[in-house]
Structure formats: structure tokens, C-alpha cells
């Protein structure tokens, strides 16, 4: 079954089984999950190349850059998810061609924001008297790091348009090639020219830039096929309300949800470079583990949003009731698998001859293992709630939860002074987030069942 086959409408009288709904979700999520795995490979690949090359200083720099990295990713995903929702809602309407203009508009907004971040960081590095060596390093590399994400931002926004319209399968090839080129450029620059962290920044930019024309061409072709662009152009204005109801909540939710993880790095910097680097290794591994949950959540949300403009006999609540338990079951099994393959998973990233880094990575993976189940499930539910109009409530709750987590991290660091206690704080926080989001989802399902419609 292809991703497009999922979107075939059925009559009102047709009864669709639970297995059929799960099949629809899996079929639509499959290309998203493949893209997610490619992105996971890119993120882990960068760390692996640095670790196996023995460039621990570059890994340490990547760790210090995580707070800024989370800000840029949050901004990028806020724009991309807005375009994805817009594309999904245009799928069965005569305004699908408006996705072209919305993609260009959001790319311009994103590039201006990235330019502003780079300019502010450069001015701060030149004008502020910096006593902290870590902060000086961050500000000196942040302008280059921000600009290195520009091509990927444009790539991701256009890719999101393909996802929303159910054509993500078409973009897998260019996305895979872009990731491979990024890793290849990074490896060659690191191996031949020994330029360390700068090789990562150049690699981040090179791959998406080279393959960007192909993705733009695919979006254009789909838009030309689905609708008349001349008639659709004015409809692109509808992207602006989505930025306020979807984009901004997604941006702030990712930013706030990343706050405790980002805050951990400067806190554990006092424990030593090996501990900071090990935390980056485990965090990147968990991010890679979580990305398929993002794909699943996006697939469910796309089907829910597409059900707004169809008479398929399926309401959004049925997609939620079928998809969420499926995600929970898959991640339960996968987390158990990680438990038994812990040493091998770390060994693929960090070579055994990097003894200290390998040891700390294994220890932290064991301590944070419960979060490998909890956080993907939280992210999946969060993405769904954000894309079905519950974004402002998700944002408010996330702010409260992350503020409490940061407070607990500070308290733990000042009193126990151990990275183990901080890991326990993150695990407890993940468990509380999981319980709260499940409760919110149950409430939404109950409301939908009561109204018999989304």
C-alpha cells in the first residue's frame, strides 16, 4: 500500500475496521518513518564520525551548542509543521496550489530569523565581556552554526509540504542523498583537512543545498497536478492564521520542552568534558529513537486533519483510538530491545578505545533508559494535540512542567552534585509528562465522542 492509497475516500455507509485504520496509519507513517530514520542516521552519523576520528573536542563543542541548536530546530519545525498542516488541509480542496506560495513565504520568514540569530550572536561575541570560556566558545561558533542550518530549513519546509499532501515517499530519495552527502563532506573535511567542528557545520549546509532543487521541483509538480496555481494563490493567506494557532505553539513547545535538556549541558559542564560528551551521545541516541514517534504522530495528525474535508465515514477520534495504542506497543518492545543491546548501541557510536567516554555513555544510557519509552510517547501525543488545535494548552502545560524540571535540576546539582541524580530528575519528569499528556488525550477523545465529530 502506498501513502497515496491511504487517502482514498470511502462512502459514508462503509464500515472501516480497526485493522484497516491501523493499516492506513502505518502506510502513511511509513515514508515519514523512513525519512525520520534517515535524519536519525544523519544526527548519529555526525557524532560517530567525530568519536571514531578521535575528535573529542569537536564533540564537546557540539554539546555546548545544544541550547542554540534546540532554538533553531524549534523555529524550523514551527514553520515546517504549519506548512504540513496547511498542505494536509488543502489536499482535498481546489486550493492545493497555494502550498507553493506558503512554502516560499515560510522559507523567507525562516531565513530572516536565522540571519537575525547569527547577527545577534556575532554582535554579542564582539561587544560583551565574556568571563566564561564555554559561553565564549558558544558565541564564537553560533553565527556559523545558525547559517549552516539555512539550507536544511528551506529543505525541511518544502519536504513538509510533501508530507502533508501524502507524497512523502517521493522525497525520501533526495532526503537520503542529502544526508549521505552531509556525512561524506564532513568525513572528508575532517579526515583530510583536520578542521574539527567546522567540518560538521559545512556538512550540515552542503547536503541539503545540493539536493534542494529536486525537492522544490517535486513540490511544484504536485501543486501543478493538484490545482490551478493562478486560482490558488490568494488562498495561501490562510497560512498566517496557522502560524499563530499551530506554528507558534509548536515553536514554543519544542523550545520549552527542550529547555531542561538544553539546561543540563551547562549544569553538567562542571562535572567534566567526558560527562558532557557522554550526555550528548545518549541524548542523540534518544533523539534518533524518538524521531519515528514524530513520524507516527504526524501521520495520525495528517489523517485527522484530512478527515475535516472528506466524507470518509471516519472521524478523527477513531484514528487517535487506533494509532496511539499502536505507538505505545511498538515503543514498549523497542525499549526492551535497547535494554539488551545497550552495550552494542553505544559501541556503534563510541569506540571501545575511548574508554572513559564509552563507560560514561553506557552508565547514562542505563540511567535514562525509561525515558526511551516515555519521551517518544510524550512527543507523539504532543505533536497530535498541537496539530489538531490544542497547541496553546500544550504550550502552557509544557512551560509549567519544564520550569519545574529545571528547578529540580538546579536543586539536584547543588545538593547531590552528581550526574546520576540529574538523570533521575529527568526520568521522573518524563513519567509525569507522560501521565499528563495521556490524561489530556483521553479528555480530547471523550469530547470528540460526545460531539460525534472533530
Tab-separated table of C-alpha atoms in Angstrom:
chain	number	residue	atom	x	y	z
A	1	UNK	CA	0.000	0.000	0.000
A	2	UNK	CA	1.318	3.419	-0.962
A	3	UNK	CA	0.947	6.618	1.004
A	4	UNK	CA	-1.477	7.951	-1.627
A	5	UNK	CA	-3.659	4.834	-1.349
A	6	UNK	CA	-4.335	5.709	2.264
A	7	UNK	CA	-6.151	8.831	1.201
A	8	UNK	CA	-8.802	7.130	-0.984
A	9	UNK	CA	-12.226	8.096	0.224
A	10	UNK	CA	-14.897	5.541	1.146
A	11	UNK	CA	-18.635	6.007	1.325
A	12	UNK	CA	-20.460	7.020	4.498
A	13	UNK	CA	-22.072	3.630	4.711
A	14	UNK	CA	-18.830	1.714	4.549
A	15	UNK	CA	-17.626	0.364	7.897
A	16	UNK	CA	-13.877	0.500	8.420
A	17	UNK	CA	-12.297	-1.957	10.822
A	18	UNK	CA	-9.688	-1.209	13.469
A	19	UNK	CA	-7.121	-3.206	11.490
A	20	UNK	CA	-7.886	-1.141	8.392
A	21	UNK	CA	-7.365	2.127	10.270
A	22	UNK	CA	-4.053	0.884	11.656
A	23	UNK	CA	-3.085	-0.070	8.125
A	24	UNK	CA	-3.844	3.461	6.946
A	25	UNK	CA	-1.759	4.972	9.727
A	26	UNK	CA	1.166	2.616	9.104
A	27	UNK	CA	1.027	3.169	5.339
A	28	UNK	CA	1.071	6.948	5.725
A	29	UNK	CA	3.649	6.839	8.543
A	30	UNK	CA	5.998	4.500	6.652
A	31	UNK	CA	7.564	7.115	4.344
A	32	UNK	CA	7.645	9.592	7.248
A	33	UNK	CA	9.369	6.995	9.420
A	34	UNK	CA	11.888	6.223	6.682
A	35	UNK	CA	12.704	9.924	6.429
A	36	UNK	CA	12.914	10.023	10.221
A	37	UNK	CA	15.388	7.145	10.232
A	38	UNK	CA	17.484	8.976	7.650
A	39	UNK	CA	17.506	12.058	9.894
A	40	UNK	CA	18.447	9.856	12.841
A	41	UNK	CA	21.307	8.425	10.823
A	42	UNK	CA	22.482	11.934	9.968
A	43	UNK	CA	22.472	13.094	13.612
A	44	UNK	CA	24.147	9.963	14.951
A	45	UNK	CA	26.467	9.818	11.968
A	46	UNK	CA	27.972	13.199	12.788
A	47	UNK	CA	28.694	12.146	16.377
A	48	UNK	CA	30.016	8.758	15.238
A	49	UNK	CA	32.398	10.302	12.695
A	50	UNK	CA	33.788	12.644	15.340
A	51	UNK	CA	34.053	9.918	18.001
A	52	UNK	CA	35.774	7.404	15.715
A	53	UNK	CA	38.070	10.085	14.384
A	54	UNK	CA	39.076	10.789	17.980
A	55	UNK	CA	37.977	14.419	17.847
A	56	UNK	CA	36.580	14.687	21.383
A	57	UNK	CA	37.000	18.479	21.333
A	58	UNK	CA	34.515	18.746	18.447
A	59	UNK	CA	32.053	16.526	20.353
A	60	UNK	CA	32.429	18.811	23.353
A	61	UNK	CA	31.708	21.825	21.124
A	62	UNK	CA	28.596	20.090	19.783
A	63	UNK	CA	27.487	19.572	23.380
A	64	UNK	CA	27.924	23.242	24.216
A	65	UNK	CA	25.971	24.214	21.090
A	66	UNK	CA	22.893	22.161	22.046
A	67	UNK	CA	20.894	25.044	23.609
A	68	UNK	CA	21.296	27.144	20.438
A	69	UNK	CA	20.663	24.070	18.281
A	70	UNK	CA	17.317	23.472	20.047
A	71	UNK	CA	16.245	27.065	19.364
A	72	UNK	CA	16.950	26.743	15.642
A	73	UNK	CA	15.247	23.333	15.416
A	74	UNK	CA	12.183	24.670	17.274
A	75	UNK	CA	11.933	27.590	14.856
A	76	UNK	CA	12.368	25.339	11.824
A	77	UNK	CA	9.770	22.806	12.979
A	78	UNK	CA	7.263	25.519	13.876
A	79	UNK	CA	7.394	26.739	10.277
A	80	UNK	CA	7.510	23.250	8.764
A	81	UNK	CA	4.590	21.871	10.800
A	82	UNK	CA	2.494	24.918	9.875
A	83	UNK	CA	3.181	24.184	6.204
A	84	UNK	CA	2.443	20.491	6.756
A	85	UNK	CA	-0.958	21.201	8.333
A	86	UNK	CA	-1.748	23.731	5.593
A	87	UNK	CA	-0.801	21.190	2.918
A	88	UNK	CA	-2.904	18.468	4.588
A	89	UNK	CA	-5.961	20.711	4.752
A	90	UNK	CA	-5.519	21.694	1.096
A	91	UNK	CA	-5.242	18.076	-0.030
A	92	UNK	CA	-8.914	17.593	-0.903
A	93	UNK	CA	-9.674	21.193	-1.819
A	94	UNK	CA	-9.183	23.151	-5.066
A	95	UNK	CA	-6.551	25.375	-3.420
A	96	UNK	CA	-3.727	22.847	-3.209
A	97	UNK	CA	-1.513	25.004	-5.448
A	98	UNK	CA	-1.342	27.607	-2.664
A	99	UNK	CA	1.187	25.322	-0.939
A	100	UNK	CA	3.835	26.648	-3.343
A	101	UNK	CA	3.384	30.208	-2.165
A	102	UNK	CA	3.077	29.206	1.503
A	103	UNK	CA	6.365	27.291	1.229
A	104	UNK	CA	8.170	30.278	-0.253
A	105	UNK	CA	6.732	32.646	2.347
A	106	UNK	CA	7.681	30.447	5.294
A	107	UNK	CA	11.184	29.911	3.878
A	108	UNK	CA	11.681	33.677	3.704
A	109	UNK	CA	10.493	34.057	7.310
A	110	UNK	CA	12.832	31.276	8.440
A	111	UNK	CA	15.870	32.654	6.631
A	112	UNK	CA	15.307	36.100	8.125
A	113	UNK	CA	15.096	34.596	11.616
A	114	UNK	CA	18.283	32.575	11.102
A	115	UNK	CA	20.053	35.683	9.838
A	116	UNK	CA	18.888	37.590	12.917
A	117	UNK	CA	20.191	34.860	15.257
A	118	UNK	CA	23.584	34.845	13.507
A	119	UNK	CA	23.836	38.661	13.622
A	120	UNK	CA	22.880	38.887	17.304
A	121	UNK	CA	25.379	36.143	18.219
A	122	UNK	CA	28.171	37.865	16.272
A	123	UNK	CA	27.493	41.246	17.873
A	124	UNK	CA	27.349	39.632	21.331
A	125	UNK	CA	30.686	37.868	20.791
A	126	UNK	CA	32.316	41.146	19.753
A	127	UNK	CA	30.791	43.521	22.293
A	128	UNK	CA	30.174	41.579	25.526
A	129	UNK	CA	32.963	40.996	28.058
A	130	UNK	CA	32.809	37.207	28.424
A	131	UNK	CA	34.278	35.687	31.572
A	132	UNK	CA	33.038	32.157	30.830
A	133	UNK	CA	35.169	30.179	28.368
A	134	UNK	CA	32.194	27.966	27.488
A	135	UNK	CA	29.991	30.967	26.658
A	136	UNK	CA	32.794	32.496	24.584
A	137	UNK	CA	33.075	29.293	22.547
A	138	UNK	CA	29.300	29.139	22.019
A	139	UNK	CA	29.026	32.735	20.785
A	140	UNK	CA	32.061	32.421	18.535
A	141	UNK	CA	30.624	29.404	16.702
A	142	UNK	CA	26.901	30.280	16.855
A	143	UNK	CA	26.815	32.610	13.796
A	144	UNK	CA	28.335	29.876	11.600
A	145	UNK	CA	26.169	27.188	13.212
A	146	UNK	CA	22.974	29.152	12.587
A	147	UNK	CA	23.838	29.891	8.951
A	148	UNK	CA	24.793	26.252	8.384
A	149	UNK	CA	21.138	25.308	9.040
A	150	UNK	CA	19.728	27.701	6.403
A	151	UNK	CA	19.666	25.199	3.532
A	152	UNK	CA	18.194	22.496	5.763
A	153	UNK	CA	15.421	24.879	6.880
A	154	UNK	CA	14.355	25.545	3.273
A	155	UNK	CA	14.652	21.832	2.500
A	156	UNK	CA	12.515	20.856	5.518
A	157	UNK	CA	9.736	23.359	4.803
A	158	UNK	CA	9.326	22.048	1.244
A	159	UNK	CA	9.598	18.472	2.491
A	160	UNK	CA	6.782	19.183	4.975
A	161	UNK	CA	4.538	20.232	2.089
A	162	UNK	CA	5.067	16.820	0.513
A	163	UNK	CA	4.350	15.078	3.841
A	164	UNK	CA	1.129	16.994	4.389
A	165	UNK	CA	-0.223	16.129	0.952
A	166	UNK	CA	0.628	12.440	1.377
A	167	UNK	CA	3.601	12.442	-1.042
A	168	UNK	CA	6.428	11.989	1.465
A	169	UNK	CA	7.526	8.831	-0.364
A	170	UNK	CA	8.632	10.960	-3.323
A	171	UNK	CA	11.028	12.977	-1.169
A	172	UNK	CA	12.788	10.044	0.511
A	173	UNK	CA	15.406	9.705	-2.242
A	174	UNK	CA	16.575	13.342	-2.187
A	175	UNK	CA	16.474	13.370	1.604
A	176	UNK	CA	18.635	10.246	1.834
A	177	UNK	CA	21.116	11.630	-0.688
A	178	UNK	CA	21.289	14.929	1.191
A	179	UNK	CA	22.087	13.103	4.445
A	180	UNK	CA	24.733	10.944	2.771
A	181	UNK	CA	26.363	13.982	1.171
A	182	UNK	CA	26.395	15.819	4.518
A	183	UNK	CA	28.155	12.905	6.209
A	184	UNK	CA	30.554	12.429	3.304
A	185	UNK	CA	31.528	16.120	3.219
A	186	UNK	CA	32.030	16.115	6.988
A	187	UNK	CA	34.195	12.992	6.881
A	188	UNK	CA	36.383	14.233	4.021
A	189	UNK	CA	36.943	17.645	5.588
A	190	UNK	CA	37.683	16.110	8.974
A	191	UNK	CA	39.966	13.398	7.651
A	192	UNK	CA	41.839	15.382	5.036
A	193	UNK	CA	41.881	18.924	6.394
A	194	UNK	CA	41.530	18.327	10.160
A	195	UNK	CA	39.177	21.286	10.682
A	196	UNK	CA	37.177	19.736	13.540
A	197	UNK	CA	33.752	21.190	14.373
A	198	UNK	CA	33.817	23.416	11.292
A	199	UNK	CA	33.594	20.252	9.168
A	200	UNK	CA	30.237	19.487	10.807
A	201	UNK	CA	28.917	22.956	10.003
A	202	UNK	CA	29.963	22.748	6.349
A	203	UNK	CA	28.489	19.248	6.105
A	204	UNK	CA	25.168	20.448	7.570
A	205	UNK	CA	24.901	23.051	4.812
A	206	UNK	CA	26.281	21.176	1.799
A	207	UNK	CA	23.976	18.157	1.592
A	208	UNK	CA	20.574	19.931	1.755
A	209	UNK	CA	21.793	22.725	-0.548
A	210	UNK	CA	22.815	20.334	-3.330
A	211	UNK	CA	19.513	18.385	-3.224
A	212	UNK	CA	17.220	21.361	-2.571
A	213	UNK	CA	16.330	21.975	-6.257
A	214	UNK	CA	14.934	18.447	-6.538
A	215	UNK	CA	12.619	18.832	-3.527
A	216	UNK	CA	11.402	22.235	-4.742
A	217	UNK	CA	10.694	20.703	-8.163
A	218	UNK	CA	8.650	17.902	-6.539
A	219	UNK	CA	6.524	20.390	-4.590
A	220	UNK	CA	5.954	22.418	-7.739
A	221	UNK	CA	4.983	19.330	-9.737
A	222	UNK	CA	2.495	18.167	-7.101
A	223	UNK	CA	0.966	21.642	-6.842
A	224	UNK	CA	0.627	21.914	-10.631
A	225	UNK	CA	-1.010	18.497	-10.720
A	226	UNK	CA	-3.437	19.051	-7.846
A	227	UNK	CA	-4.753	22.501	-8.677
A	228	UNK	CA	-4.559	25.589	-10.827
A	229	UNK	CA	-1.865	27.813	-9.302
A	230	UNK	CA	-3.406	31.062	-10.570
A	231	UNK	CA	-6.683	30.406	-8.763
A	232	UNK	CA	-4.969	29.086	-5.661
A	233	UNK	CA	-2.532	31.920	-4.992
A	234	UNK	CA	-4.845	34.111	-2.861
A	235	UNK	CA	-5.709	31.140	-0.645
A	236	UNK	CA	-2.117	30.995	0.603
A	237	UNK	CA	-3.001	33.794	3.026
A	238	UNK	CA	-4.545	31.120	5.210
A	239	UNK	CA	-1.035	30.141	6.280
A	240	UNK	CA	-0.840	33.170	8.595
A	241	UNK	CA	-3.635	32.052	10.971
A	242	UNK	CA	-1.962	28.632	11.107
A	243	UNK	CA	1.292	30.253	12.193
A	244	UNK	CA	-0.469	31.663	15.251
A	245	UNK	CA	-2.517	28.555	16.089
A	246	UNK	CA	-0.012	25.855	15.048
A	247	UNK	CA	3.427	27.319	14.242
A	248	UNK	CA	4.000	29.483	17.310
A	249	UNK	CA	2.703	26.839	19.774
A	250	UNK	CA	4.906	24.210	18.092
A	251	UNK	CA	7.925	26.537	18.243
A	252	UNK	CA	7.450	27.420	21.887
A	253	UNK	CA	6.518	23.861	22.857
A	254	UNK	CA	9.690	22.442	21.290
A	255	UNK	CA	11.730	25.264	22.756
A	256	UNK	CA	10.246	24.860	26.221
A	257	UNK	CA	10.260	21.048	26.008
A	258	UNK	CA	13.962	21.233	25.154
A	259	UNK	CA	14.697	23.689	27.949
A	260	UNK	CA	15.549	21.128	30.613
A	261	UNK	CA	17.663	19.060	28.200
A	262	UNK	CA	19.465	22.185	26.993
A	263	UNK	CA	19.873	23.432	30.553
A	264	UNK	CA	21.548	20.169	31.553
A	265	UNK	CA	24.632	20.837	29.415
A	266	UNK	CA	25.895	23.978	31.167
A	267	UNK	CA	24.988	22.393	34.542
A	268	UNK	CA	26.945	19.181	33.965
A	269	UNK	CA	29.837	21.120	32.425
A	270	UNK	CA	31.141	21.403	35.993
A	271	UNK	CA	31.447	17.595	36.157
A	272	UNK	CA	33.873	17.351	33.226
A	273	UNK	CA	34.090	17.189	29.437
A	274	UNK	CA	33.658	13.382	29.309
A	275	UNK	CA	30.362	13.540	31.191
A	276	UNK	CA	29.081	16.346	28.934
A	277	UNK	CA	30.102	14.451	25.788
A	278	UNK	CA	28.551	11.213	27.088
A	279	UNK	CA	25.289	13.011	27.743
A	280	UNK	CA	25.335	14.282	24.158
A	281	UNK	CA	25.870	10.724	22.862
A	282	UNK	CA	22.923	9.359	24.870
A	283	UNK	CA	20.716	12.336	24.049
A	284	UNK	CA	21.409	11.997	20.312
A	285	UNK	CA	20.667	8.280	20.575
A	286	UNK	CA	17.359	9.030	22.299
A	287	UNK	CA	16.519	11.683	19.718
A	288	UNK	CA	17.160	9.111	16.981
A	289	UNK	CA	14.943	6.668	18.896
A	290	UNK	CA	12.216	9.324	19.227
A	291	UNK	CA	12.097	10.540	15.625
A	292	UNK	CA	9.900	7.638	14.372
A	293	UNK	CA	7.368	8.681	17.039
A	294	UNK	CA	7.371	12.112	15.419
A	295	UNK	CA	6.571	10.400	12.105
A	296	UNK	CA	3.767	8.372	13.666
A	297	UNK	CA	2.287	11.407	15.405
A	298	UNK	CA	2.467	13.421	12.185
A	299	UNK	CA	0.789	10.613	10.223
A	300	UNK	CA	-2.082	10.390	12.708
A	301	UNK	CA	-2.462	14.175	12.754
A	302	UNK	CA	-2.424	14.342	8.941
A	303	UNK	CA	-5.219	11.768	8.718
A	304	UNK	CA	-7.214	13.628	11.365
A	305	UNK	CA	-6.801	16.937	9.523
A	306	UNK	CA	-7.634	15.393	6.167
A	307	UNK	CA	-10.814	13.940	7.678
A	308	UNK	CA	-12.017	17.535	8.148
A	309	UNK	CA	-12.602	17.904	4.418
A	310	UNK	CA	-13.805	14.426	3.477
A	311	UNK	CA	-16.838	12.257	3.969
A	312	UNK	CA	-14.963	9.066	4.573
A	313	UNK	CA	-17.092	7.685	7.406
A	314	UNK	CA	-14.093	8.055	9.720
A	315	UNK	CA	-13.805	10.757	12.353
A	316	UNK	CA	-10.569	11.934	13.904
A	317	UNK	CA	-11.244	10.244	17.249
A	318	UNK	CA	-11.138	6.815	15.634
A	319	UNK	CA	-7.709	7.481	14.177
A	320	UNK	CA	-6.492	8.507	17.622
A	321	UNK	CA	-8.004	5.453	19.305
A	322	UNK	CA	-6.309	3.168	16.778
A	323	UNK	CA	-2.945	4.918	16.432
A	324	UNK	CA	-1.890	5.809	19.977
A	325	UNK	CA	-2.003	2.247	21.420
A	326	UNK	CA	-0.036	1.071	18.370
A	327	UNK	CA	2.735	3.622	19.089
A	328	UNK	CA	2.829	2.633	22.772
A	329	UNK	CA	3.156	-1.062	21.934
A	330	UNK	CA	5.943	-0.537	19.394
A	331	UNK	CA	7.991	1.614	21.770
A	332	UNK	CA	7.476	-0.757	24.656
A	333	UNK	CA	9.033	-3.575	22.630
A	334	UNK	CA	11.785	-1.315	21.249
A	335	UNK	CA	12.803	-0.110	24.720
A	336	UNK	CA	13.181	-3.677	25.932
A	337	UNK	CA	15.346	-4.355	22.876
A	338	UNK	CA	17.556	-1.360	23.777
A	339	UNK	CA	17.960	-2.790	27.269
A	340	UNK	CA	19.513	-5.985	25.916
A	341	UNK	CA	21.532	-4.224	23.196
A	342	UNK	CA	22.767	-1.320	25.332
A	343	UNK	CA	26.492	-2.022	25.002
A	344	UNK	CA	26.248	-2.662	21.267
A	345	UNK	CA	24.235	0.546	20.688
A	346	UNK	CA	26.850	2.684	22.435
A	347	UNK	CA	29.691	0.751	20.805
A	348	UNK	CA	28.417	1.643	17.336
A	349	UNK	CA	28.866	5.328	18.174
A	350	UNK	CA	31.782	5.425	20.616
A	351	UNK	CA	34.730	3.070	20.002
A	352	UNK	CA	35.938	0.941	22.909
A	353	UNK	CA	39.360	2.587	22.853
A	354	UNK	CA	37.665	5.813	24.011
A	355	UNK	CA	37.363	4.120	27.403
A	356	UNK	CA	36.105	6.960	29.589
A	357	UNK	CA	33.571	8.245	27.077
A	358	UNK	CA	32.327	4.713	26.394
A	359	UNK	CA	31.932	3.982	30.125
A	360	UNK	CA	30.029	7.186	30.887
A	361	UNK	CA	27.785	6.703	27.833
A	362	UNK	CA	26.835	3.189	28.954
A	363	UNK	CA	26.131	4.377	32.505
A	364	UNK	CA	23.939	7.254	31.349
A	365	UNK	CA	22.045	5.066	28.897
A	366	UNK	CA	21.161	2.710	31.749
A	367	UNK	CA	20.027	5.591	33.978
A	368	UNK	CA	17.932	7.231	31.255
A	369	UNK	CA	16.530	4.018	29.729
A	370	UNK	CA	12.919	4.583	30.967
A	371	UNK	CA	12.868	7.868	29.066
A	372	UNK	CA	13.471	5.939	25.847
A	373	UNK	CA	9.852	4.751	26.168
A	374	UNK	CA	8.322	7.765	27.904
A	375	UNK	CA	9.642	10.622	25.759
A	376	UNK	CA	8.716	9.199	22.319
A	377	UNK	CA	5.170	8.595	23.560
A	378	UNK	CA	5.004	12.112	25.007
A	379	UNK	CA	6.305	13.621	21.758
A	380	UNK	CA	3.817	11.631	19.664
A	381	UNK	CA	0.839	12.814	21.722
A	382	UNK	CA	2.166	16.366	21.853
A	383	UNK	CA	2.506	16.561	18.073
A	384	UNK	CA	-1.042	15.291	17.584
A	385	UNK	CA	-2.525	17.727	20.109
A	386	UNK	CA	-0.624	20.646	18.567
A	387	UNK	CA	-1.808	19.857	15.047
A	388	UNK	CA	-5.482	19.412	15.976
A	389	UNK	CA	-5.797	22.817	17.628
A	390	UNK	CA	-4.750	22.085	21.213
A	391	UNK	CA	-1.370	23.822	20.822
A	392	UNK	CA	-1.921	26.748	23.235
A	393	UNK	CA	-2.931	24.404	26.095
A	394	UNK	CA	0.031	22.127	25.342
A	395	UNK	CA	2.329	25.146	25.432
A	396	UNK	CA	1.063	26.363	28.810
A	397	UNK	CA	1.415	22.940	30.377
A	398	UNK	CA	4.862	22.405	28.881
A	399	UNK	CA	6.086	25.729	30.271
A	400	UNK	CA	4.966	24.754	33.774
A	401	UNK	CA	6.433	21.245	33.509
A	402	UNK	CA	9.803	22.360	32.160
A	403	UNK	CA	10.127	25.173	34.701
A	404	UNK	CA	9.596	22.620	37.465
A	405	UNK	CA	12.135	20.267	35.858
A	406	UNK	CA	14.780	22.994	35.595
A	407	UNK	CA	14.196	23.908	39.237
A	408	UNK	CA	14.658	20.262	40.207
A	409	UNK	CA	17.864	20.029	38.122
A	410	UNK	CA	19.317	23.091	39.855
A	411	UNK	CA	18.396	21.728	43.279
A	412	UNK	CA	19.847	18.309	42.463
A	413	UNK	CA	23.089	19.738	41.041
A	414	UNK	CA	23.638	21.970	44.073
A	415	UNK	CA	22.881	19.306	46.679
A	416	UNK	CA	23.911	15.900	45.350
A	417	UNK	CA	26.483	17.205	42.858
A	418	UNK	CA	26.220	14.071	40.688
A	419	UNK	CA	25.124	13.418	37.133
A	420	UNK	CA	23.216	10.343	38.370
A	421	UNK	CA	20.815	12.455	40.426
A	422	UNK	CA	20.168	14.723	37.432
A	423	UNK	CA	19.357	11.639	35.362
A	424	UNK	CA	16.791	10.589	37.986
A	425	UNK	CA	15.194	14.032	37.816
A	426	UNK	CA	14.836	13.739	34.028
A	427	UNK	CA	13.288	10.264	34.352
A	428	UNK	CA	10.698	11.362	36.924
A	429	UNK	CA	9.882	14.436	34.834
A	430	UNK	CA	9.319	12.253	31.751
A	431	UNK	CA	6.967	9.983	33.698
A	432	UNK	CA	4.882	12.929	34.912
A	433	UNK	CA	4.719	14.389	31.380
A	434	UNK	CA	3.591	11.028	30.036
A	435	UNK	CA	0.771	10.746	32.584
A	436	UNK	CA	-0.393	14.329	31.948
A	437	UNK	CA	-0.458	14.024	28.157
A	438	UNK	CA	-2.282	10.701	28.256
A	439	UNK	CA	-4.902	12.313	30.510
A	440	UNK	CA	-5.258	15.227	28.092
A	441	UNK	CA	-5.642	12.892	25.125
A	442	UNK	CA	-8.327	10.896	26.931
A	443	UNK	CA	-10.155	14.170	27.582
A	444	UNK	CA	-9.990	15.111	23.883
A	445	UNK	CA	-11.246	11.665	22.849
A	446	UNK	CA	-14.130	11.909	25.308
A	447	UNK	CA	-15.053	15.349	23.946
A	448	UNK	CA	-15.000	14.090	20.372
A	449	UNK	CA	-17.101	11.040	21.203
A	450	UNK	CA	-19.631	13.373	22.800
A	451	UNK	CA	-19.788	15.642	19.752
A	452	UNK	CA	-19.545	12.766	17.201
A	453	UNK	CA	-17.196	14.900	15.120
A	454	UNK	CA	-13.846	16.691	15.202
